Amino acid sequence: MEKLVITIAPTGSIPTRDTTPHVPITPEEIVADCVRCVEAGASVCHVHVREPDGRPSTRFDLFRQVAEGLRARTDAVLQISTGGRAGSAFEERSERLELRPEMASLTTGSVNFPEGVYANPRDLVERLAGRMKELAIKPEMEIFDVSMVEGALDLARKGLAEPPLHFNFVLGLKGALPATPKNLLHLVETVPAGSTWTVSGIGRAQLPMAVHAILMGGHVRVGLEDNIYYAKGVLARNVDLVERVVRLARELGRPVATPAEARRILGLGSGGAAAGSG
Ligand code: ZN
């Protein structure tokens, strides 16, 4: 079994300072939180940005500040979200790719969330995948439902994504696939041999899904993007969630990957975007 790649997703689009004082909002806060998490054992940083008032943002200069800060202060893999909750048009979601992160998230289908349709039409997904391929950015296929695996395989068939593919199974969102061991097992058995996968359990599913992934040979994403609690009624800091996964992995006999090891496991180009930092 490969070493465990831990992704930290510190901010996302949902948590606010009204729900937790621990969510990093400004680029400086996001970088500082990621640095702590990388020191604790995370090797991939999954980045969203916010306006100063906390609203989700598509602003290039904010993404640039985070990218530059992370490249200066860590050797972690930078993974930028192309999620559409802050702005849905192709240009809004693709401009940040010009920062040439080593990875970017790519949701391969649409979902009925409680607040409305999270729309990822096929032509938009293909354009985002094509731009990532041009810039040698590895997509992390964000899988909210089983049919989205097929959407990712379709991109590979069309030459818009290069196998081996990397998947992130996002389980437990209202309106998408529930976080059960059976659903996780089905997804793992559905992706092609040689693929890598991470699991993001939402809310209280974060902890059990992380344990399943550690045992099954997958990788783990934690962070306030997906879950703001350490335990019932106890708010978490990002670093608390990373440290817990590191302890669990150690107890379960699964070593944790360094950023360099994560690059090899995930099949990222040597050097990559981190080498081009400035
Ligand atoms: Zn995200």
Short mmCIF file of N, CA and C in Angstrom, two decimals, residues 2 19 32 40 46 49 58 64 69 85 129 147 179 188 190 197-198 209 212 216 218-219 222 224 249 268:
data_model
loop_
_atom_site.label_atom_id
_atom_site.label_comp_id
_atom_site.label_asym_id
_atom_site.label_seq_id
_atom_site.Cartn_x
_atom_site.Cartn_y
_atom_site.Cartn_z
N GLU A 2 0.52 2.22 -0.82
CA GLU A 2 1.30 3.47 -0.87
C GLU A 2 1.15 4.25 0.43
N THR A 19 -20.14 30.88 11.69
CA THR A 19 -20.29 29.48 12.13
C THR A 19 -19.03 28.96 12.81
N ALA A 32 -1.13 30.84 6.02
CA ALA A 32 -0.62 30.49 7.36
C ALA A 32 -1.23 29.18 7.84
N ALA A 40 2.22 19.62 9.81
CA ALA A 40 1.61 18.52 10.57
C ALA A 40 1.48 17.24 9.75
N HIS A 46 -5.70 22.32 -1.07
CA HIS A 46 -6.82 22.55 -1.98
C HIS A 46 -7.39 23.94 -1.67
N VAL A 49 -10.72 30.90 -2.57
CA VAL A 49 -10.46 32.21 -1.96
C VAL A 49 -11.78 32.92 -1.65
N THR A 58 -13.92 34.79 -7.13
CA THR A 58 -13.20 34.27 -8.30
C THR A 58 -11.99 35.13 -8.63
N ARG A 64 -3.68 34.41 -6.75
CA ARG A 64 -2.23 34.59 -6.95
C ARG A 64 -1.52 34.78 -5.61
N GLY A 69 2.23 32.68 -1.83
CA GLY A 69 2.55 32.44 -0.42
C GLY A 69 2.86 30.99 -0.15
N ARG A 85 -19.08 27.59 -7.33
CA ARG A 85 -20.01 28.20 -6.38
C ARG A 85 -19.78 29.71 -6.25
N ALA A 129 -11.20 20.85 -18.69
CA ALA A 129 -10.24 19.75 -18.81
C ALA A 129 -9.21 20.04 -19.89
N SER A 147 -22.31 8.50 -11.32
CA SER A 147 -22.31 8.83 -12.75
C SER A 147 -21.17 9.77 -13.11
N ALA A 179 -22.56 9.14 2.50
CA ALA A 179 -21.26 8.62 2.94
C ALA A 179 -21.46 7.30 3.67
N VAL A 188 -14.78 2.82 -5.44
CA VAL A 188 -13.41 2.33 -5.58
C VAL A 188 -13.36 1.22 -6.62
N THR A 190 -15.34 0.97 -9.13
CA THR A 190 -15.80 1.49 -10.41
C THR A 190 -14.68 2.19 -11.19
N TRP A 197 -7.15 7.57 -5.56
CA TRP A 197 -8.37 8.20 -5.06
C TRP A 197 -8.20 8.71 -3.64
N THR A 198 -8.96 9.75 -3.39
CA THR A 198 -9.02 10.42 -2.09
C THR A 198 -10.49 10.41 -1.68
N MET A 209 -15.02 8.23 7.12
CA MET A 209 -14.56 8.04 5.74
C MET A 209 -13.03 8.08 5.67
N HIS A 212 -11.82 4.66 6.72
CA HIS A 212 -12.01 3.68 5.64
C HIS A 212 -10.92 3.84 4.59
N MET A 216 -8.23 1.16 3.24
CA MET A 216 -8.46 0.62 1.90
C MET A 216 -7.37 1.00 0.90
N GLY A 218 -6.69 4.16 0.00
CA GLY A 218 -6.97 5.46 -0.62
C GLY A 218 -6.25 6.57 0.12
N HIS A 219 -6.62 7.78 -0.20
CA HIS A 219 -6.02 8.95 0.44
C HIS A 219 -7.14 9.77 1.07
N VAL A 222 -9.16 16.37 4.50
CA VAL A 222 -9.86 16.94 5.65
C VAL A 222 -9.76 18.46 5.57
N LEU A 224 -11.84 22.45 7.01
CA LEU A 224 -13.10 23.11 7.33
C LEU A 224 -14.01 23.27 6.11
N ALA A 249 -3.45 7.27 11.08
CA ALA A 249 -2.66 6.53 10.09
C ALA A 249 -1.51 5.82 10.78
N LEU A 268 2.52 13.36 -10.56
CA LEU A 268 2.70 14.74 -10.97
C LEU A 268 4.09 14.91 -11.57
#
